[in-house]
Coordinates of C-alpha atoms in Angstrom, one line a residue:
Chain G
M245 CA 18.7 -13.9 12.9
T246 CA 17.2 -11.4 15.3
H247 CA 16.2 -8.4 15.4
T248 CA 18.6 -7.8 18.7
Q249 CA 22.2 -8.9 16.9
P250 CA 24.4 -6.4 15.5
I251 CA 25.3 -5.0 12.5
G252 CA 28.5 -5.0 10.5
F253 CA 30.6 -2.7 9.5
I254 CA 34.3 -3.3 7.8
D255 CA 36.4 -0.7 6.0
S256 CA 40.3 -0.3 5.2
G257 CA 39.9 1.8 8.3
V258 CA 38.4 4.8 9.8
G259 CA 36.8 5.7 6.9
G260 CA 33.9 3.4 7.6
L261 CA 33.3 5.6 10.5
T262 CA 31.6 8.1 8.9
V263 CA 29.4 5.2 7.5
V264 CA 28.5 4.2 11.3
K265 CA 28.3 8.2 12.4
E266 CA 25.2 8.7 10.1
A267 CA 24.2 4.7 10.7
I268 CA 24.2 6.1 14.9
K269 CA 22.0 8.6 14.0
Q270 CA 19.5 7.2 11.2
L271 CA 19.1 4.1 13.7
P272 CA 20.0 4.7 16.9
N273 CA 18.2 1.1 18.0
E274 CA 20.6 -0.8 16.1
S275 CA 23.9 -1.9 17.9
I276 CA 27.2 -2.0 15.9
L277 CA 30.0 -3.6 15.1
Y278 CA 32.9 -2.5 13.4
L279 CA 36.8 -3.3 12.0
G280 CA 39.0 -1.5 10.4
D281 CA 42.0 -3.1 8.6
T282 CA 44.7 0.2 9.6
A283 CA 47.3 -2.0 9.8
R284 CA 46.4 -2.9 6.2
C285 CA 45.2 0.6 5.3
P286 CA 45.2 1.9 2.3
Y287 CA 43.8 -0.9 0.4
G288 CA 43.7 2.3 -2.5
P289 CA 46.9 0.7 -4.0
R290 CA 46.6 -2.9 -3.9
P291 CA 45.8 -5.2 -6.2
A292 CA 42.3 -6.4 -6.6
E293 CA 42.7 -10.1 -5.5
Q294 CA 44.0 -8.8 -2.6
V295 CA 41.7 -6.7 -1.4
I296 CA 39.1 -9.0 -2.0
D297 CA 40.6 -12.1 0.7
Y298 CA 41.3 -9.0 2.9
T299 CA 37.4 -8.1 2.7
W300 CA 36.5 -11.9 3.1
Q301 CA 39.2 -11.7 6.6
M302 CA 37.4 -8.8 8.2
T303 CA 34.3 -10.2 7.2
R304 CA 35.0 -14.0 8.4
F305 CA 35.5 -12.0 12.2
L306 CA 32.3 -10.2 12.1
L307 CA 30.4 -13.4 10.7
E308 CA 31.9 -15.3 14.4
K309 CA 30.6 -12.3 16.3
N310 CA 26.9 -13.2 14.7
I311 CA 26.1 -10.0 12.8
K312 CA 22.8 -9.6 11.1
M313 CA 23.6 -7.9 8.1
L314 CA 27.2 -6.6 6.7
V315 CA 27.7 -3.2 5.5
I316 CA 30.9 -2.8 3.2
A317 CA 31.5 0.3 4.5
C318 CA 34.7 0.9 1.9
N319 CA 34.8 1.6 -1.6
T320 CA 37.2 0.1 -2.6
A321 CA 36.0 -3.1 -0.9
T322 CA 32.4 -3.0 -2.6
A323 CA 33.9 -2.3 -6.2
V324 CA 36.1 -5.8 -6.2
A325 CA 34.5 -7.7 -3.5
L326 CA 30.7 -7.0 -3.1
D327 CA 29.1 -9.4 -5.8
E328 CA 31.4 -12.3 -4.5
I329 CA 30.6 -11.9 -0.5
K330 CA 26.7 -11.1 -1.4
A331 CA 26.1 -14.0 -2.9
A332 CA 28.0 -16.0 -0.6
L333 CA 26.4 -15.2 2.3
S334 CA 22.9 -15.8 4.1
I335 CA 22.8 -12.5 5.6
P336 CA 22.2 -8.9 3.5
V337 CA 25.6 -7.9 2.1
I338 CA 25.6 -4.0 1.7
G339 CA 27.8 -1.7 -0.4
V340 CA 28.7 2.1 -0.6
I341 CA 28.5 2.2 -4.4
L342 CA 25.2 2.1 -5.3
P343 CA 23.3 4.2 -2.7
G344 CA 25.9 6.9 -3.8
S345 CA 25.1 6.2 -7.2
R346 CA 21.4 6.4 -6.8
A347 CA 21.6 9.6 -4.9
A348 CA 24.2 11.4 -7.8
V349 CA 22.2 10.7 -10.1
K350 CA 19.0 12.1 -8.2
A351 CA 20.8 15.0 -7.2
T352 CA 22.4 16.5 -10.8
S353 CA 20.5 19.0 -12.6
N354 CA 23.2 18.9 -16.1
H355 CA 23.7 15.4 -15.7
R356 CA 27.8 16.2 -15.3
I357 CA 28.8 14.2 -12.0
G358 CA 32.4 14.1 -10.8
V359 CA 33.5 11.3 -8.9
I360 CA 36.4 11.4 -6.7
G361 CA 37.7 7.7 -4.8
T362 CA 40.8 6.1 -4.7
A363 CA 43.0 4.3 -7.3
G364 CA 41.3 1.3 -6.9
T365 CA 37.8 2.4 -6.9
I366 CA 38.5 4.4 -10.3
K367 CA 40.4 1.7 -11.6
S368 CA 36.9 -0.2 -11.4
H369 CA 35.1 2.1 -13.1
S370 CA 31.7 0.5 -10.7
Y371 CA 31.0 4.4 -10.3
E372 CA 31.1 5.1 -13.9
R373 CA 29.3 1.7 -14.8
A374 CA 26.1 2.2 -12.4
L375 CA 26.0 5.9 -13.3
K376 CA 25.6 5.3 -16.7
A377 CA 22.7 2.2 -16.0
K378 CA 21.0 4.5 -14.6
S379 CA 20.8 7.6 -16.5
P380 CA 22.9 7.4 -20.4
Q381 CA 23.3 11.0 -20.7
T382 CA 25.2 11.7 -17.6
T383 CA 28.8 12.6 -18.4
V384 CA 30.9 11.4 -15.4
I385 CA 34.3 12.8 -14.7
S386 CA 36.7 10.7 -12.2
L387 CA 39.6 11.3 -10.3
A388 CA 41.1 9.1 -8.2
C389 CA 42.5 11.1 -4.6
P390 CA 46.1 8.8 -3.2
K391 CA 47.3 10.7 -0.7
F392 CA 43.9 11.3 0.8
V393 CA 43.6 8.4 3.1
P394 CA 46.4 8.9 4.3
I395 CA 45.6 12.1 5.7
V396 CA 42.7 10.8 7.3
E397 CA 44.3 7.6 9.0
S398 CA 47.6 9.5 9.8
N399 CA 45.3 12.3 11.8
Q400 CA 46.6 15.2 9.6
Y401 CA 42.9 15.7 8.2
H402 CA 42.5 19.0 10.1
S403 CA 46.1 20.3 9.1
S404 CA 47.1 22.6 6.8
V405 CA 49.0 20.1 4.4
A406 CA 46.0 18.4 3.9
K407 CA 44.2 21.6 2.9
K408 CA 47.4 22.0 0.3
I409 CA 47.1 18.2 -0.5
V410 CA 43.5 18.7 -1.2
S411 CA 43.0 21.9 -3.2
E412 CA 46.6 20.2 -5.5
T413 CA 44.4 17.2 -6.4
L414 CA 41.5 18.2 -7.0
R415 CA 42.0 20.8 -9.3
P416 CA 42.1 18.4 -12.3
L417 CA 38.1 18.9 -11.4
K418 CA 37.9 22.5 -11.5
N419 CA 36.2 24.7 -14.7
K420 CA 34.8 20.6 -15.2
K421 CA 30.9 22.0 -15.4
L422 CA 30.4 19.4 -12.8
D423 CA 27.6 19.9 -10.1
T424 CA 27.9 17.2 -8.2
V425 CA 30.5 15.3 -6.7
I426 CA 30.8 11.8 -5.7
L427 CA 32.9 11.6 -2.0
G428 CA 33.7 7.8 -3.5
C429 CA 35.8 7.0 -0.3
T430 CA 34.5 6.7 3.1
H431 CA 37.1 8.3 4.1
Y432 CA 36.1 11.6 2.5
P433 CA 33.8 13.2 4.4
L434 CA 36.4 13.7 7.0
L435 CA 37.7 15.9 4.5
K436 CA 34.9 17.5 3.6
H437 CA 34.7 21.2 4.5
M438 CA 38.2 20.9 2.7
I439 CA 36.6 19.7 0.0
Q440 CA 33.8 21.6 -0.6
N441 CA 35.6 24.7 0.2
E442 CA 37.9 23.6 -3.0
L443 CA 35.3 22.4 -5.9
G444 CA 33.1 25.6 -4.7
S445 CA 29.6 26.0 -2.6
T446 CA 27.5 25.5 -5.3
I447 CA 28.6 21.9 -6.1
R448 CA 26.6 19.5 -4.5
L449 CA 28.7 16.7 -2.2
I450 CA 27.4 13.2 -1.8
D451 CA 28.5 11.3 0.9
S452 CA 28.1 7.3 0.0
G453 CA 28.3 6.5 2.8
A454 CA 25.5 8.5 4.7
E455 CA 23.8 7.8 1.7
T456 CA 24.4 3.8 2.5
V457 CA 22.4 4.3 5.8
G458 CA 19.6 5.2 4.0
E459 CA 19.9 1.5 2.2
V460 CA 20.7 -0.3 5.6
S461 CA 17.5 1.1 6.8
T462 CA 15.1 0.2 4.3
L463 CA 16.6 -3.3 4.3
L464 CA 16.6 -3.9 7.7
D465 CA 12.8 -3.3 7.2
Y466 CA 12.3 -5.1 4.6
F467 CA 13.9 -8.0 5.5
D468 CA 11.9 -7.4 9.1
I469 CA 15.8 -7.5 11.4
A470 CA 15.3 -3.7 12.5
Q471 CA 16.1 -4.1 16.2
Q472 CA 12.5 -2.3 17.8
S473 CA 12.4 0.1 20.5
D474 CA 9.9 -1.5 22.5
Q475 CA 12.5 -4.5 22.7
D476 CA 13.9 -3.0 25.6
V477 CA 17.5 -3.2 24.5
I478 CA 20.6 -1.4 25.3
P479 CA 22.2 -0.9 21.8
T480 CA 25.8 -1.3 21.6
H481 CA 29.2 -0.1 19.8
E482 CA 32.3 -2.5 19.2
F483 CA 34.7 -1.6 17.5
Y484 CA 37.6 -3.2 16.5
T485 CA 41.0 -2.1 14.6
T486 CA 44.0 -4.5 12.7
G487 CA 46.2 -1.5 13.9
S488 CA 46.9 0.9 16.8
P489 CA 43.8 1.3 19.3
K490 CA 45.4 4.6 20.2
I491 CA 45.2 6.5 16.6
F492 CA 41.9 4.7 16.0
D493 CA 40.1 6.1 19.1
E494 CA 41.5 9.7 18.5
I495 CA 39.9 9.3 15.5
A496 CA 36.9 8.3 16.4
N497 CA 36.3 10.0 20.0
D498 CA 36.5 13.5 16.6
W499 CA 34.2 12.4 14.3
L500 CA 31.9 10.1 16.6
D501 CA 29.5 11.6 19.2
L502 CA 30.2 9.0 21.8
P503 CA 31.5 9.0 25.2
N504 CA 34.6 7.4 25.6
I505 CA 35.9 5.2 22.7
S506 CA 38.1 2.4 23.1
S507 CA 38.5 0.4 20.2
N508 CA 40.3 -3.3 20.2
H509 CA 43.1 -4.8 18.8
I510 CA 42.7 -8.0 16.6
D511 CA 44.8 -9.5 14.2
L512 CA 43.5 -11.2 10.7
G513 CA 46.3 -13.5 9.5
G514 CA 49.3 -11.5 9.0
K515 CA 50.6 -10.2 5.5
Chain Q
M89 CA 13.0 -12.9 -13.7
T90 CA 14.9 -10.4 -16.1
H91 CA 15.5 -6.8 -15.9
T92 CA 13.5 -6.3 -18.2
Q93 CA 10.0 -6.9 -16.9
P94 CA 7.6 -4.9 -15.4
I95 CA 6.5 -3.8 -12.4
G96 CA 3.5 -4.0 -11.4
F97 CA 1.7 -1.6 -9.2
I98 CA -1.9 -2.1 -7.6
D99 CA -4.6 0.4 -5.9
S100 CA -8.1 0.3 -5.2
G101 CA -8.3 3.0 -7.3
V102 CA -6.3 5.6 -9.1
G103 CA -4.5 6.6 -5.8
G104 CA -2.0 4.3 -6.6
L105 CA -0.9 7.0 -9.9
T106 CA 0.6 9.3 -7.1
V107 CA 3.3 6.3 -6.8
V108 CA 3.6 6.3 -10.3
K109 CA 4.3 9.3 -11.4
E110 CA 7.4 9.4 -9.1
A111 CA 8.6 6.0 -10.1
I112 CA 8.4 7.3 -13.9
K113 CA 10.7 10.4 -12.6
Q114 CA 13.0 8.5 -10.4
L115 CA 13.2 5.2 -12.7
P116 CA 12.5 6.2 -15.9
N117 CA 13.8 3.2 -17.7
E118 CA 11.8 0.6 -16.0
S119 CA 8.6 -0.8 -17.5
I120 CA 5.1 -0.1 -15.3
L121 CA 1.6 -2.3 -15.0
Y122 CA -1.1 -0.3 -12.8
L123 CA -4.2 -1.8 -11.7
G124 CA -6.7 -0.1 -10.0
D125 CA -9.6 -1.6 -8.4
T126 CA -12.0 1.1 -9.2
A127 CA -15.0 -0.1 -9.4
R128 CA -14.7 -1.6 -6.0
C129 CA -13.0 1.6 -4.4
P130 CA -12.9 2.7 -1.4
Y131 CA -11.3 -0.1 0.5
G132 CA -11.0 2.4 3.8
P133 CA -14.8 0.9 5.1
R134 CA -14.2 -2.5 3.6
P135 CA -13.7 -5.3 6.5
A136 CA -10.4 -6.8 6.3
E137 CA -10.4 -10.2 5.5
Q138 CA -12.4 -8.6 2.2
V139 CA -9.5 -6.1 0.9
I140 CA -7.1 -8.9 1.6
D141 CA -9.5 -11.1 -0.8
Y142 CA -9.7 -8.6 -3.4
T143 CA -5.8 -7.1 -2.8
W144 CA -4.8 -11.3 -4.1
Q145 CA -7.1 -10.8 -6.6
M146 CA -5.2 -7.5 -8.3
T147 CA -2.0 -9.6 -7.2
R148 CA -2.3 -12.8 -9.5
F149 CA -4.1 -10.6 -12.4
L150 CA -0.1 -8.8 -12.4
L151 CA 1.2 -12.0 -11.7
E152 CA 0.2 -13.7 -15.0
K153 CA 1.4 -10.6 -16.8
N154 CA 4.6 -11.7 -15.3
I155 CA 5.8 -8.6 -13.5
K156 CA 9.4 -8.6 -11.5
M157 CA 8.1 -6.5 -8.6
L158 CA 4.6 -5.7 -6.7
V159 CA 4.9 -2.3 -5.1
I160 CA 0.9 -2.4 -3.4
A161 CA 0.3 1.6 -3.5
C162 CA -2.4 1.1 -1.3
N163 CA -2.6 2.2 2.4
T164 CA -5.3 0.3 3.4
A165 CA -4.4 -2.4 1.2
T166 CA -0.3 -2.4 3.1
A167 CA -1.8 -2.7 6.7
V168 CA -3.9 -5.7 6.0
A169 CA -1.9 -7.8 2.9
L170 CA 1.4 -7.3 2.6
D171 CA 2.6 -9.2 5.5
E172 CA 0.8 -12.6 3.7
I173 CA 1.2 -11.4 -0.2
K174 CA 5.1 -11.1 0.9
A175 CA 5.4 -14.0 2.4
A176 CA 3.7 -16.5 -0.3
L177 CA 5.7 -14.6 -3.4
S178 CA 8.9 -15.6 -4.7
I179 CA 9.1 -11.3 -6.0
P180 CA 9.7 -8.8 -3.8
V181 CA 6.6 -7.1 -2.4
I182 CA 6.5 -3.5 -1.3
G183 CA 3.9 -1.3 0.4
V184 CA 3.3 1.7 1.2
I185 CA 3.6 2.3 5.1
L186 CA 7.0 1.2 6.1
P187 CA 9.2 3.6 4.1
G188 CA 6.5 7.0 4.8
S189 CA 6.9 6.2 8.5
R190 CA 11.2 6.3 8.1
A191 CA 10.8 9.3 6.1
A192 CA 8.7 10.9 9.0
V193 CA 10.7 9.6 12.0
K194 CA 13.9 11.1 9.8
A195 CA 11.7 14.9 8.9
T196 CA 10.5 15.0 12.5
S197 CA 12.2 17.7 15.2
N198 CA 9.2 17.7 17.8
H199 CA 8.8 14.1 17.9
R200 CA 4.8 14.7 17.3
I201 CA 3.7 13.2 13.6
G202 CA 0.1 13.5 12.7
V203 CA -1.2 10.5 10.2
I204 CA -4.3 11.0 7.9
G205 CA -5.6 7.7 6.2
T206 CA -8.8 5.4 5.3
A207 CA -11.1 4.2 8.2
G208 CA -9.2 1.3 7.5
T209 CA -5.5 2.3 8.0
I210 CA -6.2 4.4 11.2
K211 CA -8.2 1.4 12.6
S212 CA -5.8 -1.1 11.9
H213 CA -2.9 1.3 13.9
S214 CA 0.0 -0.2 11.2
Y215 CA 1.7 3.8 10.6
E216 CA 1.3 3.7 15.0
R217 CA 2.8 0.8 15.5
A218 CA 5.7 1.4 12.7
L219 CA 6.6 5.2 14.0
K220 CA 6.6 3.6 17.1
A221 CA 8.7 0.5 17.1
K222 CA 11.1 3.4 15.5
S223 CA 11.3 6.1 18.1
P224 CA 9.2 5.4 21.1
Q225 CA 8.9 9.1 22.3
T226 CA 7.1 9.9 19.0
T227 CA 3.6 11.2 20.0
V228 CA 1.2 9.9 16.9
I229 CA -2.3 11.5 16.1
S230 CA -4.1 9.9 13.7
L231 CA -7.2 11.1 11.8
A232 CA -9.5 9.0 9.5
C233 CA -10.6 10.9 6.2
P234 CA -12.6 8.8 4.9
K235 CA -14.5 11.6 2.8
F236 CA -11.0 12.1 0.5
V237 CA -11.3 9.2 -2.0
P238 CA -14.4 9.3 -3.2
I239 CA -13.5 13.3 -4.1
V240 CA -10.1 12.2 -5.8
E241 CA -11.8 8.9 -8.0
S242 CA -15.2 11.6 -8.8
N243 CA -12.1 14.0 -10.5
Q244 CA -13.7 16.7 -8.1
Y245 CA -10.2 16.9 -6.2
H246 CA -10.1 20.5 -7.9
S247 CA -13.8 21.6 -6.6
S248 CA -14.9 23.9 -4.0
V249 CA -16.2 21.4 -2.5
A250 CA -13.2 19.5 -2.0
K251 CA -11.4 22.3 -0.1
K252 CA -14.7 22.3 2.2
I253 CA -14.4 18.7 3.0
V254 CA -10.6 19.0 3.5
S255 CA -11.0 22.0 5.5
E256 CA -13.5 20.3 7.7
T257 CA -12.2 17.2 8.1
L258 CA -8.5 18.2 9.0
R259 CA -9.8 20.5 12.2
P260 CA -9.0 18.0 14.8
L261 CA -5.2 18.0 14.0
K262 CA -5.0 21.9 14.3
N263 CA -3.7 23.2 17.2
K264 CA -2.3 19.6 17.8
K265 CA 1.3 21.4 17.3
L266 CA 2.3 18.7 14.7
D267 CA 5.9 19.7 13.1
T268 CA 5.2 16.4 10.3
V269 CA 2.3 14.4 8.7
I270 CA 2.0 11.9 6.9
L271 CA 0.2 11.6 3.9
G272 CA -1.2 8.1 4.7
C273 CA -3.6 7.3 2.0
T274 CA -1.8 7.1 -2.0
H275 CA -4.9 9.2 -3.4
Y276 CA -4.2 12.2 -0.5
P277 CA -1.4 13.6 -2.7
L278 CA -3.9 15.0 -5.2
L279 CA -5.2 16.9 -2.0
K280 CA -2.2 18.0 -1.5
H281 CA -2.0 21.9 -1.7
M282 CA -5.5 22.4 0.1
I283 CA -4.3 19.7 2.8
Q284 CA -0.9 21.8 3.0
N285 CA -3.2 25.2 2.9
E286 CA -5.1 23.6 6.0
L287 CA -2.7 23.0 7.6
G288 CA -0.2 25.7 7.1
S289 CA 3.3 25.4 5.7
T290 CA 5.3 25.2 8.2
I291 CA 4.1 21.5 8.8
R292 CA 5.8 18.9 6.7
L293 CA 4.1 16.8 4.5
I294 CA 5.1 13.3 4.0
D295 CA 4.1 11.3 0.9
S296 CA 4.3 7.8 1.5
G297 CA 3.7 6.8 -2.2
A298 CA 6.9 9.0 -3.2
E299 CA 8.9 7.7 -0.3
T300 CA 7.8 3.8 -1.6
V301 CA 9.8 4.9 -5.0
G302 CA 12.6 5.2 -2.6
E303 CA 12.7 1.6 -1.4
V304 CA 11.9 0.4 -5.2
S305 CA 14.6 1.8 -6.5
T306 CA 17.0 0.4 -3.5
L307 CA 15.5 -3.3 -3.4
L308 CA 15.6 -3.2 -7.9
D309 CA 19.5 -2.8 -7.3
Y310 CA 19.7 -4.7 -4.4
F311 CA 18.5 -7.9 -6.1
D312 CA 19.5 -6.6 -9.1
I313 CA 16.4 -6.8 -11.5
A314 CA 17.0 -2.6 -12.4
Q315 CA 16.2 -2.3 -16.3
Q316 CA 19.2 -1.1 -17.4
S317 CA 19.7 2.1 -19.3
D318 CA 22.0 0.1 -22.2
Q319 CA 19.7 -2.6 -22.5
D320 CA 17.7 -0.4 -25.4
V321 CA 14.5 -1.6 -24.5
I322 CA 11.7 1.4 -24.5
P323 CA 10.1 1.1 -21.4
T324 CA 6.1 0.8 -21.2
H325 CA 3.6 1.9 -18.9
E326 CA 0.3 0.0 -19.7
F327 CA -2.6 1.2 -17.2
Y328 CA -5.8 -1.4 -15.9
T329 CA -8.8 -0.3 -14.3
T330 CA -11.6 -2.4 -13.1
G331 CA -14.3 0.9 -13.7
S332 CA -14.7 3.2 -16.3
P333 CA -11.5 3.8 -18.6
K334 CA -12.9 7.1 -19.3
I335 CA -12.4 9.1 -15.6
F336 CA -9.5 7.0 -15.0
D337 CA -7.9 8.0 -17.9
E338 CA -9.2 11.7 -17.5
I339 CA -7.2 11.5 -13.9
A340 CA -4.3 10.1 -15.2
N341 CA -3.7 12.4 -17.8
D342 CA -4.1 14.7 -15.5
W343 CA -1.9 13.8 -12.7
L344 CA 0.6 11.9 -14.9
D345 CA 2.8 13.6 -17.5
L346 CA 2.3 11.0 -20.1
P347 CA 1.3 11.3 -23.7
N348 CA -2.4 10.3 -24.1
I349 CA -3.1 7.7 -21.6
S350 CA -5.4 5.0 -23.0
S351 CA -6.7 2.3 -19.8
N352 CA -7.9 -0.7 -20.4
H353 CA -11.2 -1.8 -18.3
I354 CA -11.1 -5.5 -16.8
D355 CA -12.9 -7.2 -14.5
L356 CA -11.3 -9.5 -11.3
G357 CA -14.0 -12.2 -10.4
G358 CA -17.3 -10.0 -9.7
K359 CA -18.2 -9.0 -6.1

């Protein structure tokens, strides 16, 4: 493994770009390879076995491109596939659930934490288990928000329709005396302002993806595979999608502060 | 390795207690074993070979007590012995220099970072290398503060003598347009108020030890060796010193919020 190899990021679609945005900011020396399985998004409603299968397909694609670390930048995939993939690979593999849980336990004062995510993530109880293991007195209130990912993937996350859906979906979390809510899906930071507006400015929102980059940074150092700035390598950012590069690029250009993102379409063995 | 084993912390004296304080706060489920080599403190002026030798002696003592992770909670020892000990052990080994450097690079706005530490740490250029590798445009101004550790170890860190020494020692850092200063010695947080007063309230002080606990937490999760709160184990905290338990306990009781710390005296094969 050399320091100059890229870090791989995978997601069901464009959500993992919120993690990449943080990575570019916190780790400007690192090259990045991103793959979004846009064609089969959302993963949230799919059976666990299928999500595991798809996640492996994405992982294999990036392994062939010689990544030095894999970030499963998708909560649904992390919930069901992280342990298996981490155990099987020789490179470090990082998910988004534990970093978000650690940050939430640190942030809460009243030990009442909300978790919003896809149906798959919420059904897995992964956040609940992680939060309770760290802090047994925590009350966790979870809510599946199945409409959020499609809003983002269709590039409607600035729309008034989005605002209405966010408002209606989050109603069950109101008056629950939460002081912290985990954005347990990497698509959700694109709706962060609407979510914050709806839940109120005093609620601390935890961006599980952004927290994950802190872990990426720690592990790059721990395994001594960080790209050193004196190595004189210009970092590259490559994007792949199984769906339409056009919509992917529109969202990526809107969200990331990079010049002219142009993603590549690939196929991942059908289904 | 089981989740219930303790985490080991070593330091030249009482400085590592500042790391333990954070660990108790952030990781309340974990059992802790601490060893301070008070009899041979300070390490700062000693030759690197001797510090490596002493650090190995402390490491062996804790390994026999079956720790699951080793934290070298001493910057001087981290600078010269971390790589060798980490490569030799099968448990995770963590130092305090990289976490402090990561936090400083994240905190600075004007890319002018000060580092204060022992003569050994400053001479090793470890912080300078780590900071430059992460952010080449950073200007690093380093200052050895050889009088700080003896003030702390002699339990005079609240005294007016301490205030005078801090003031005189830090003079060369004034008017250097620094916005961030790394407390590159785990003893220094005990002098933090005086240091902050002297450098001014706008300077961001980075507590390398406190930052290290974030890395401990990340790696406990990554290697799946965190003590789970549902395992019904009451965490224990044991303290060992090669010096006088009396002074050690006075400082520990003043600094840590634990009832009646009573450390054990041990010998580490002379010198």
